[in-house]
Short mmCIF file of C-alpha atoms and ligand atoms in Angstrom, two decimals:
data_model
loop_
_atom_site.label_atom_id
_atom_site.label_comp_id
_atom_site.label_asym_id
_atom_site.label_seq_id
_atom_site.Cartn_x
_atom_site.Cartn_y
_atom_site.Cartn_z
CA MET A 138 50.33 89.95 -43.80
CA GLU A 139 49.30 88.43 -40.51
CA ALA A 140 46.98 91.39 -39.74
CA ILE A 141 45.24 91.01 -43.11
CA ARG A 142 44.83 87.27 -42.65
CA GLN A 143 43.43 87.75 -39.18
CA ALA A 144 41.01 90.44 -40.38
CA ILE A 145 39.71 88.09 -43.08
CA LEU A 146 39.27 85.26 -40.60
CA GLU A 147 37.35 87.60 -38.32
CA GLU A 148 35.16 88.68 -41.25
CA ALA A 149 36.27 92.32 -41.13
CA SER A 150 34.35 94.69 -43.41
CA GLY A 151 35.67 95.69 -46.83
CA GLU A 152 36.39 99.20 -45.54
CA GLU A 153 38.48 97.80 -42.71
CA LEU A 154 40.40 95.55 -45.10
CA ALA A 155 41.02 98.43 -47.49
CA ARG A 156 42.52 100.47 -44.63
CA LEU A 157 45.05 97.79 -43.64
CA PRO A 158 48.44 98.45 -45.24
CA LEU A 159 49.80 95.85 -47.64
CA PRO A 160 53.20 94.39 -46.80
CA ASP A 161 56.16 94.92 -49.17
CA THR A 162 56.88 91.22 -49.53
CA MET A 163 54.97 87.97 -49.19
CA ARG A 164 55.32 84.20 -49.29
CA ALA A 165 54.92 82.62 -52.71
CA ALA A 166 55.50 79.21 -54.31
CA VAL A 167 57.90 79.91 -57.15
CA VAL A 168 60.20 78.33 -59.66
CA ARG A 169 63.47 80.22 -60.11
CA LYS A 170 64.89 81.24 -63.46
CA SER A 171 68.35 80.34 -62.23
CA GLU A 172 67.24 76.69 -61.98
CA ILE A 173 65.63 76.01 -65.36
CA ASP A 174 68.35 73.56 -66.35
CA VAL A 175 68.38 71.69 -63.03
CA PHE A 176 66.75 68.58 -64.56
CA ASP A 177 68.67 68.54 -67.84
CA GLY A 178 69.29 65.00 -69.04
CA LEU A 179 66.80 63.35 -66.68
CA PRO A 180 63.76 61.43 -67.90
CA SER A 181 60.46 63.14 -67.16
CA GLU A 182 59.49 60.83 -64.29
CA GLU A 183 62.71 61.63 -62.42
CA LYS A 184 62.16 65.39 -62.53
CA ASP A 185 60.99 66.07 -58.99
CA PRO A 186 58.93 69.22 -58.28
CA ARG A 187 60.15 69.06 -54.68
CA ARG A 188 63.57 70.18 -55.97
CA SER A 189 62.35 73.06 -58.10
CA LEU A 190 59.23 74.50 -56.42
CA HIS A 191 60.23 76.71 -53.50
CA VAL A 192 58.39 78.95 -51.07
CA ASP A 193 60.29 82.26 -51.27
CA GLU A 194 59.73 85.75 -49.90
CA VAL A 195 59.03 87.96 -52.94
CA PRO A 196 57.69 91.49 -53.65
CA ILE A 197 53.96 92.21 -53.96
CA PRO A 198 53.06 92.98 -57.60
CA PRO A 199 51.93 96.54 -58.45
CA LEU A 200 48.24 96.87 -59.35
CA GLY A 201 47.17 97.99 -62.84
CA PRO A 202 43.90 99.07 -64.51
CA ASN A 203 41.03 96.56 -64.37
CA GLU A 204 43.04 94.40 -62.01
CA VAL A 205 42.48 93.25 -58.47
CA LEU A 206 44.75 92.14 -55.66
CA ILE A 207 43.28 89.24 -53.76
CA ALA A 208 44.38 87.32 -50.69
CA PRO A 209 44.00 83.64 -51.63
CA MET A 210 42.86 81.78 -48.53
CA ALA A 211 43.33 78.55 -50.46
CA SER A 212 44.44 77.33 -53.84
CA ALA A 213 44.57 73.95 -55.56
CA LEU A 214 47.17 72.18 -57.64
CA ASN A 215 46.80 71.68 -61.33
CA TYR A 216 48.84 69.68 -63.75
CA ASN A 217 50.14 72.96 -65.20
CA THR A 218 52.13 73.47 -61.98
CA VAL A 219 53.69 70.06 -62.58
CA TRP A 220 54.67 71.19 -66.09
CA THR A 221 56.08 74.49 -64.77
CA SER A 222 58.07 72.82 -62.02
CA ILE A 223 59.65 70.18 -64.26
CA PHE A 224 60.24 72.77 -67.02
CA GLU A 225 58.38 70.66 -69.59
CA PRO A 226 57.55 70.78 -72.42
CA VAL A 227 59.12 74.26 -72.21
CA SER A 228 60.16 76.57 -69.40
CA THR A 229 57.31 78.93 -68.50
CA PHE A 230 59.85 81.76 -68.19
CA GLY A 231 59.54 81.96 -72.00
CA PHE A 232 55.86 82.92 -71.56
CA LEU A 233 56.79 85.59 -69.03
CA GLU A 234 59.51 87.02 -71.28
CA LYS A 235 57.03 87.25 -74.16
CA LEU A 236 54.50 88.98 -71.91
CA GLY A 237 57.30 91.26 -70.73
CA ARG A 238 57.75 92.55 -74.28
CA GLU A 239 54.11 93.65 -74.41
CA GLY A 240 54.35 97.03 -72.73
CA GLU A 241 54.66 98.39 -69.25
CA LEU A 242 52.00 96.24 -67.60
CA GLY A 243 53.33 93.07 -69.21
CA ALA A 244 56.85 93.92 -68.10
CA ARG A 245 55.82 93.46 -64.45
CA HIS A 246 55.54 89.71 -65.12
CA ASP A 247 59.02 89.18 -66.52
CA LEU A 248 60.91 88.38 -63.32
CA ASP A 249 63.56 85.93 -62.17
CA HIS A 250 60.87 83.96 -60.33
CA HIS A 251 57.52 82.61 -61.49
CA ILE A 252 54.69 82.55 -58.92
CA VAL A 253 52.56 79.58 -59.95
CA GLY A 254 48.98 78.51 -59.28
CA SER A 255 45.82 78.85 -61.37
CA ASP A 256 43.03 78.36 -58.82
CA ALA A 257 42.05 80.42 -55.81
CA ALA A 258 39.33 81.19 -53.34
CA GLY A 259 39.95 84.29 -51.30
CA VAL A 260 39.08 87.88 -50.58
CA VAL A 261 39.48 91.04 -52.63
CA LEU A 262 41.99 93.42 -51.00
CA ARG A 263 42.43 96.22 -53.54
CA THR A 264 40.86 97.12 -56.89
CA GLY A 265 42.62 99.00 -59.69
CA PRO A 266 41.25 101.86 -61.80
CA GLY A 267 38.22 100.83 -63.86
CA VAL A 268 37.00 98.05 -61.58
CA THR A 269 33.35 98.63 -60.74
CA GLN A 270 31.82 95.20 -60.04
CA TRP A 271 34.06 94.10 -57.17
CA LYS A 272 35.27 95.71 -53.97
CA PRO A 273 37.52 94.95 -51.00
CA GLY A 274 36.01 92.29 -48.79
CA ASP A 275 34.25 90.35 -51.59
CA ARG A 276 34.69 86.60 -51.25
CA VAL A 277 35.60 85.19 -54.61
CA THR A 278 36.75 82.22 -56.59
CA VAL A 279 38.98 82.88 -59.57
CA HIS A 280 38.99 81.37 -63.04
CA CYS A 281 42.28 81.36 -64.89
CA ASN A 282 41.42 82.85 -68.29
CA SER A 283 43.45 86.05 -68.51
CA VAL A 284 42.46 88.21 -71.52
CA ASP A 285 42.48 91.91 -72.35
CA LEU A 286 40.05 91.73 -75.34
CA GLU A 287 41.73 94.67 -77.05
CA GLY A 288 41.59 92.99 -80.47
CA PRO A 289 38.43 91.83 -82.25
CA GLU A 290 39.07 88.07 -82.15
CA GLY A 291 37.96 87.34 -78.62
CA HIS A 292 34.66 89.12 -78.59
CA GLU A 293 32.59 86.06 -79.49
CA ASP A 294 34.64 83.71 -77.35
CA SER A 295 37.39 85.14 -75.16
CA MET A 296 39.42 81.92 -75.48
CA LEU A 297 40.08 83.09 -79.05
CA ASP A 298 41.52 86.42 -77.94
CA ARG A 299 45.06 87.10 -79.12
CA SER A 300 46.06 87.98 -75.53
CA GLN A 301 44.57 84.81 -74.00
CA ARG A 302 46.77 83.33 -71.30
CA ILE A 303 46.38 80.96 -68.38
CA TRP A 304 46.90 82.91 -65.17
CA GLY A 305 49.64 81.49 -62.94
CA PHE A 306 51.05 79.46 -65.84
CA GLU A 307 51.49 81.85 -68.75
CA THR A 308 51.39 84.87 -66.42
CA ASN A 309 53.17 85.59 -63.18
CA PHE A 310 51.53 86.32 -59.80
CA GLY A 311 49.49 83.12 -59.56
CA ALA A 312 47.47 81.80 -56.67
CA LEU A 313 50.09 80.06 -54.54
CA ALA A 314 50.97 83.28 -52.76
CA ASP A 315 49.76 85.43 -49.89
CA ILE A 316 48.64 88.06 -52.41
CA SER A 317 47.80 87.43 -56.01
CA LEU A 318 47.17 89.67 -59.03
CA VAL A 319 44.17 88.88 -61.24
CA ARG A 320 42.01 90.69 -63.75
CA ALA A 321 38.61 91.75 -62.46
CA ASN A 322 36.99 89.63 -65.19
CA GLN A 323 38.43 86.48 -63.61
CA LEU A 324 36.37 86.82 -60.44
CA MET A 325 33.27 84.83 -59.50
CA PRO A 326 31.27 84.69 -56.26
CA MET A 327 32.44 81.98 -53.87
CA PRO A 328 29.76 79.28 -53.36
CA THR A 329 28.36 79.90 -49.91
CA HIS A 330 28.34 76.31 -48.64
CA LEU A 331 32.00 75.53 -49.32
CA SER A 332 35.20 75.95 -47.34
CA TRP A 333 38.08 77.96 -48.76
CA GLU A 334 39.94 74.89 -50.00
CA GLU A 335 36.84 73.29 -51.50
CA ALA A 336 35.93 76.47 -53.37
CA ALA A 337 39.54 76.83 -54.56
CA SER A 338 39.58 73.33 -56.00
CA LEU A 339 36.89 73.97 -58.60
CA GLY A 340 38.03 76.58 -61.10
CA LEU A 341 40.49 75.37 -63.71
CA VAL A 342 39.51 71.75 -64.14
CA MET A 343 35.77 72.24 -63.67
CA ALA A 344 35.46 75.00 -66.27
CA THR A 345 37.66 73.03 -68.69
CA SER A 346 35.34 70.03 -68.44
CA TYR A 347 32.26 72.26 -68.68
CA ARG A 348 33.45 73.71 -71.98
CA MET A 349 34.48 70.31 -73.36
CA LEU A 350 31.12 68.68 -72.66
CA VAL A 351 28.40 71.17 -71.78
CA GLY A 352 29.06 74.61 -73.29
CA GLU A 353 28.39 75.70 -76.86
CA ASN A 354 32.00 75.52 -77.99
CA ALA A 355 32.95 71.85 -77.99
CA ALA A 356 31.20 68.45 -77.83
CA ARG A 357 27.79 69.74 -76.63
CA MET A 358 26.67 66.56 -74.93
CA LYS A 359 22.96 65.80 -75.03
CA GLN A 360 20.72 63.62 -72.87
CA GLY A 361 21.34 59.92 -73.44
CA ASP A 362 24.82 60.38 -74.92
CA VAL A 363 27.34 57.72 -73.94
CA VAL A 364 30.52 59.51 -72.86
CA LEU A 365 33.78 57.62 -72.40
CA ILE A 366 35.82 59.43 -69.72
CA TRP A 367 39.49 58.70 -69.25
CA GLY A 368 40.89 59.39 -65.78
CA ALA A 369 37.38 59.69 -64.37
CA THR A 370 38.49 60.42 -60.80
CA GLY A 371 41.21 62.85 -61.85
CA GLY A 372 40.84 66.63 -61.88
CA ILE A 373 39.06 67.17 -65.19
CA GLY A 374 37.65 63.63 -65.27
CA GLY A 375 35.98 63.95 -61.85
CA PHE A 376 34.03 66.98 -63.06
CA ALA A 377 33.38 65.46 -66.50
CA THR A 378 31.74 62.50 -64.78
CA GLN A 379 29.51 64.80 -62.75
CA PHE A 380 28.53 66.93 -65.78
CA VAL A 381 27.56 63.80 -67.71
CA LEU A 382 25.46 62.45 -64.84
CA ASN A 383 23.92 65.87 -64.22
CA GLY A 384 23.11 66.39 -67.91
CA GLY A 385 21.39 63.06 -68.49
CA GLY A 386 24.27 61.34 -70.25
CA ILE A 387 25.70 57.89 -69.60
CA PRO A 388 29.31 57.98 -68.39
CA VAL A 389 31.63 55.07 -69.05
CA CYS A 390 34.44 55.82 -66.65
CA VAL A 391 37.99 54.55 -67.01
CA VAL A 392 40.21 54.45 -63.90
CA SER A 393 43.19 52.47 -62.67
CA SER A 394 42.09 50.98 -59.33
CA GLU A 395 39.16 49.39 -57.58
CA GLU A 396 39.29 52.12 -54.93
CA LYS A 397 38.64 54.74 -57.61
CA ALA A 398 35.91 52.59 -59.17
CA LYS A 399 34.20 52.39 -55.79
CA VAL A 400 34.13 56.15 -55.38
CA LEU A 401 32.57 56.52 -58.82
CA ARG A 402 29.86 53.99 -57.97
CA GLY A 403 29.26 56.05 -54.84
CA ILE A 404 28.29 59.05 -56.96
CA GLY A 405 25.96 57.02 -59.16
CA VAL A 406 28.19 55.80 -61.98
CA GLU A 407 27.09 52.40 -63.30
CA HIS A 408 29.80 51.67 -65.84
CA VAL A 409 33.42 51.65 -64.75
CA ILE A 410 36.40 50.08 -66.49
CA ASP A 411 39.53 49.41 -64.45
CA ARG A 412 42.23 49.82 -67.11
CA LYS A 413 44.91 48.24 -64.90
CA ALA A 414 42.84 45.17 -64.08
CA GLU A 415 41.94 44.75 -67.77
CA GLY A 416 45.61 45.21 -68.72
CA TYR A 417 45.03 47.24 -71.86
CA ARG A 418 48.14 47.99 -73.92
CA PHE A 419 47.19 49.93 -76.99
CA HIS A 420 50.72 49.96 -78.42
CA ASP A 421 53.19 47.14 -78.97
CA GLU A 422 56.78 47.21 -77.72
CA HIS A 423 57.80 49.22 -80.81
CA GLY A 424 55.17 51.87 -80.07
CA ARG A 425 52.89 50.78 -82.94
CA PRO A 426 49.11 50.91 -82.34
CA ASP A 427 47.62 47.50 -81.46
CA TYR A 428 44.14 47.34 -82.98
CA ALA A 429 43.31 43.94 -81.46
CA GLU A 430 43.62 45.56 -78.03
CA MET A 431 41.46 48.48 -79.10
CA ARG A 432 38.82 46.05 -80.38
CA ARG A 433 38.90 44.31 -76.98
CA PHE A 434 38.41 47.69 -75.29
CA GLY A 435 35.56 48.63 -77.65
CA LYS A 436 33.89 45.26 -77.01
CA LYS A 437 34.03 45.90 -73.27
CA ILE A 438 32.28 49.27 -73.71
CA ARG A 439 29.57 47.66 -75.88
CA GLU A 440 29.06 44.95 -73.28
CA LEU A 441 28.53 47.62 -70.65
CA VAL A 442 26.27 50.08 -72.46
CA GLY A 443 25.23 48.37 -75.67
CA ARG A 444 26.72 50.97 -78.04
CA ASP A 445 29.85 52.87 -78.92
CA PRO A 446 30.58 56.21 -77.21
CA ASP A 447 28.98 59.32 -78.71
CA ILE A 448 31.75 61.35 -77.10
CA VAL A 449 35.21 60.45 -75.88
CA PHE A 450 36.62 62.77 -73.21
CA GLU A 451 40.30 62.57 -74.12
CA HIS A 452 43.39 63.94 -72.35
CA PRO A 453 45.97 61.18 -71.64
CA GLY A 454 47.13 61.66 -75.23
CA ARG A 455 49.69 59.39 -76.83
CA THR A 456 48.85 56.18 -74.92
CA THR A 457 45.06 56.39 -75.43
CA PHE A 458 44.39 58.63 -78.40
CA ALA A 459 44.31 55.94 -81.10
CA ALA A 460 41.94 53.89 -78.95
CA SER A 461 39.74 56.94 -78.38
CA VAL A 462 39.43 57.53 -82.13
CA PHE A 463 38.85 53.82 -82.72
CA VAL A 464 36.06 53.26 -80.17
CA ALA A 465 34.04 56.46 -80.77
CA ARG A 466 30.79 55.70 -82.59
CA ARG A 467 30.21 56.47 -86.27
CA GLY A 468 29.73 60.26 -86.34
CA GLY A 469 31.03 60.50 -82.78
CA THR A 470 33.24 63.17 -81.25
CA ILE A 471 36.64 62.94 -79.60
CA VAL A 472 37.15 66.07 -77.54
CA THR A 473 40.68 66.65 -76.30
CA CYS A 474 42.35 69.23 -74.06
CA ALA A 475 45.70 67.61 -73.28
CA SER A 476 48.34 64.99 -73.94
CA THR A 477 49.67 64.02 -70.53
CA SER A 478 51.48 60.89 -71.77
CA GLY A 479 52.92 62.51 -74.91
CA PHE A 480 51.67 65.01 -77.46
CA LEU A 481 52.70 63.23 -80.65
CA HIS A 482 49.75 60.94 -81.36
CA GLU A 483 49.59 58.20 -83.95
CA TYR A 484 46.20 56.89 -85.06
CA ASP A 485 44.75 55.28 -88.16
CA ASN A 486 42.93 58.08 -89.96
CA ARG A 487 40.70 55.62 -91.85
CA TYR A 488 38.78 55.04 -88.63
CA LEU A 489 38.14 58.76 -88.46
CA TRP A 490 37.11 59.76 -91.95
CA MET A 491 35.36 56.53 -93.05
CA HIS A 492 33.21 56.69 -89.93
CA LEU A 493 32.69 60.44 -90.06
CA LYS A 494 34.10 61.08 -86.60
CA ARG A 495 35.50 64.41 -85.55
CA ILE A 496 38.27 65.51 -83.21
CA LEU A 497 37.70 68.74 -81.32
CA GLY A 498 40.46 70.66 -79.58
CA SER A 499 39.38 72.46 -76.43
CA HIS A 500 41.23 74.65 -73.98
CA PHE A 501 40.11 76.02 -70.61
CA ALA A 502 36.91 78.12 -70.86
CA ASN A 503 35.65 81.65 -71.34
CA TYR A 504 34.32 83.74 -68.44
CA HIS A 505 30.71 82.87 -69.20
CA GLU A 506 31.42 79.12 -69.23
CA ALA A 507 33.43 79.35 -66.02
CA TRP A 508 30.63 81.40 -64.41
CA GLU A 509 27.93 78.90 -65.44
CA ALA A 510 29.98 76.01 -64.05
CA ASN A 511 30.51 77.91 -60.79
CA ARG A 512 26.74 78.57 -60.63
CA LEU A 513 26.05 74.83 -60.87
CA VAL A 514 28.21 74.34 -57.78
CA ASP A 515 26.39 77.08 -55.93
CA LEU A 516 23.11 75.37 -56.84
CA GLY A 517 24.40 72.10 -55.39
CA ARG A 518 24.29 70.24 -58.74
CA ILE A 519 28.07 69.78 -58.99
CA HIS A 520 30.38 69.17 -56.04
CA PRO A 521 34.07 69.59 -55.25
CA ILE A 522 36.29 66.55 -55.69
CA LEU A 523 38.89 67.49 -53.12
CA SER A 524 40.76 64.50 -51.72
CA LYS A 525 43.55 66.08 -49.69
CA THR A 526 44.97 69.44 -48.70
CA TYR A 527 48.52 70.61 -47.99
CA PRO A 528 49.82 73.85 -46.46
CA LEU A 529 51.60 76.21 -48.88
CA GLU A 530 55.01 75.01 -47.67
CA GLN A 531 54.17 71.50 -48.94
CA ALA A 532 52.69 72.44 -52.30
CA ALA A 533 55.68 70.80 -54.01
CA GLN A 534 54.82 67.48 -52.36
CA GLY A 535 51.33 67.75 -53.89
CA ALA A 536 52.84 68.49 -57.30
CA TYR A 537 55.08 65.43 -56.92
CA GLU A 538 52.06 63.21 -56.17
CA MET A 539 50.20 64.61 -59.14
CA HIS A 540 53.19 64.01 -61.42
CA HIS A 541 53.24 60.35 -60.37
CA ASN A 542 49.45 59.84 -60.44
CA LEU A 543 49.42 59.09 -56.70
CA HIS A 544 46.38 61.27 -56.05
CA ALA A 545 42.69 61.31 -56.91
CA GLY A 546 40.44 64.29 -57.49
CA LYS A 547 41.99 67.58 -56.47
CA ILE A 548 44.79 68.45 -54.08
CA GLY A 549 44.04 71.66 -52.20
CA VAL A 550 46.61 74.07 -50.78
CA LEU A 551 45.98 76.22 -47.72
CA VAL A 552 47.44 79.68 -48.26
CA GLY A 553 45.84 82.21 -45.89
CA ALA A 554 43.57 79.74 -44.15
CA PRO A 555 45.33 78.25 -41.10
CA GLU A 556 43.32 75.02 -41.24
CA GLU A 557 40.79 73.16 -43.34
CA GLY A 558 37.05 73.65 -43.08
CA LEU A 559 36.98 77.45 -42.67
CA GLY A 560 35.09 79.93 -44.82
CA VAL A 561 31.68 78.24 -44.97
CA ARG A 562 28.91 80.87 -44.89
CA ASP A 563 25.78 78.74 -45.25
CA GLN A 564 25.89 75.71 -42.95
CA GLU A 565 22.29 74.72 -43.63
CA LYS A 566 22.95 74.46 -47.37
CA ARG A 567 26.19 72.61 -46.69
CA GLY A 568 24.27 70.10 -44.61
CA ARG A 569 22.08 69.29 -47.60
CA PHE A 570 25.09 68.36 -49.73
CA ALA A 571 27.45 67.08 -47.04
CA GLU A 572 27.42 63.51 -48.33
CA GLN A 573 28.33 64.49 -51.90
CA ILE A 574 31.03 66.91 -50.75
CA ALA A 575 32.63 64.15 -48.67
CA VAL A 576 32.84 61.52 -51.43
CA PHE A 577 36.38 62.23 -52.63
CA ARG A 578 37.68 62.49 -49.06
CA ALA A 579 37.68 58.69 -49.13
CA PHE A 580 41.08 58.95 -50.82
CA GLU A 581 42.73 60.87 -48.01
P1 NAP B 671 45.01 64.41 -63.00
O1 NAP B 671 44.26 64.87 -61.81
O2 NAP B 671 46.40 63.90 -62.85
O3 NAP B 671 44.10 63.30 -63.68
C1 NAP B 671 44.48 62.64 -64.86
C2 NAP B 671 43.95 61.21 -64.84
O4 NAP B 671 44.26 60.62 -66.09
C3 NAP B 671 44.60 60.37 -63.77
O5 NAP B 671 43.79 60.38 -62.61
C4 NAP B 671 44.69 58.99 -64.41
O6 NAP B 671 43.60 58.21 -63.95
C5 NAP B 671 44.51 59.24 -65.90
N1 NAP B 671 45.70 58.89 -66.65
C6 NAP B 671 46.96 59.37 -66.44
N2 NAP B 671 47.79 58.81 -67.33
C7 NAP B 671 47.05 57.97 -68.09
C8 NAP B 671 47.36 57.11 -69.17
N3 NAP B 671 48.59 56.99 -69.64
N4 NAP B 671 46.35 56.39 -69.73
C9 NAP B 671 45.07 56.51 -69.24
N5 NAP B 671 44.74 57.31 -68.22
C10 NAP B 671 45.72 58.05 -67.66
O7 NAP B 671 45.12 65.57 -64.07
P2 NAP B 671 43.99 66.58 -64.56
O8 NAP B 671 44.02 67.79 -63.72
O9 NAP B 671 42.72 65.85 -64.73
O10 NAP B 671 44.59 66.96 -65.97
C11 NAP B 671 44.74 65.98 -66.98
C12 NAP B 671 45.46 66.59 -68.16
O11 NAP B 671 44.67 67.65 -68.70
C13 NAP B 671 46.81 67.23 -67.82
O12 NAP B 671 47.72 67.00 -68.88
C14 NAP B 671 46.50 68.71 -67.72
O13 NAP B 671 47.61 69.53 -67.99
C15 NAP B 671 45.44 68.83 -68.80
N6 NAP B 671 44.53 69.96 -68.62
C16 NAP B 671 44.34 70.78 -69.68
C17 NAP B 671 43.49 71.83 -69.56
C18 NAP B 671 43.27 72.77 -70.69
O14 NAP B 671 42.62 73.79 -70.53
N7 NAP B 671 43.79 72.51 -71.88
C19 NAP B 671 42.82 72.06 -68.35
C20 NAP B 671 42.99 71.16 -67.30
C21 NAP B 671 43.87 70.10 -67.44
P3 NAP B 671 43.67 56.63 -63.73
O15 NAP B 671 45.08 56.30 -63.36
O16 NAP B 671 42.70 56.38 -62.64
O17 NAP B 671 43.23 56.02 -65.02
#
């Protein structure tokens, strides 16, 4: 593996890379099937990814049709790796077993270890039969929508395909490995002004936010819309904030510290609510929704922007959902992609139907949406929100921090890259956006 890594760092040609033999085994961050009950009986917050996410030596996956082997130079952590490593709400080995029942190619994924990771920037090493658009040596970022499009359902929107899966979560052979297996239709050109770890930190969360707010398939924000964004310096929230600013909307950003509020002001956000300082508690001690608190929250938003939100960007779930429905304007939209604090939500439906609001479910993004979001980065309209980077061996520490909300923005992981800052191709372009790229580094 060392020879391949070195060749990439020295910018060897695609032909040279294709000639280098692949090793039989590689390093990979995995959870082990033998450990799925290791946290049984513990509350969620005590389940520690540092006990369950290991870096093991595992075999290289065999390449199939329309697939590509890439060498991730960097990856980034997503909340899905937290879920996988604490085996909640279900063990991801169930996904792999199901995939394993779907024929010979699916069977490759059903192993006693699960290689995690749904974001990568790296270099194509090998292409399988049928791949025509990519070749060894191409520098790529990867989006995580894995589909085969064999059935009719996904041909208008691949997220509706019956085979749709999140790579590195519902499939094996994710990005936290020396070599990773992806479908050719997951690849996108790496933005030329970014380092490996910056480019790797975009994919999953950025495309998710793009679909929720910008694309045709969810809330379709327009200029002037007031958008309430929970967790506005988190992974999806940090990109949501940028898409709203970039698209002429008015973000009202909710965060939990002054430090985070300061970073948001630094990127041009006028309206920030510090939920900790305000002490909002939208449920009483019995877990019942507290509408006086929600009214107080809604009043705060009106004081800031003079109207109720057209769109609420929702993902914390149980603790905020009732408030999100309550504060959205008459006819407004609550767009949700997650339930971090609990997926059973209670809200008063009268506030929804009497005020003609709508709730939209959204999940990752199709290839076109991911591509368009990636293009905005290449154009310098949207920037990475990377705050810190760990080597592969410490990926579990990053997952721990994410689980306990100790981070901001994205946590990168160096895989093939020996240090941060490598991989930039266009220094002049980088210079133009250096200030914006550096904003989230304030958290380091
Ligand atoms: P993240 O980086 O941890 O950010 C989440 C943010 O939410 C935190 O920074 C925190 O900000 C805020 N938050 C956490 N708990 C909260 C609570 N109880 N009330 C209010 N705010 C809270 O995670 P992420 O990558 O943005 O992902 C967020 C969620 O979306 C996860 O559940 C993830 O699995 C999901 N997700 C889903 C998809 C999809 O395709 N369906 C894609 C990406 C992510 P403050 O503490 O500053 O308020």
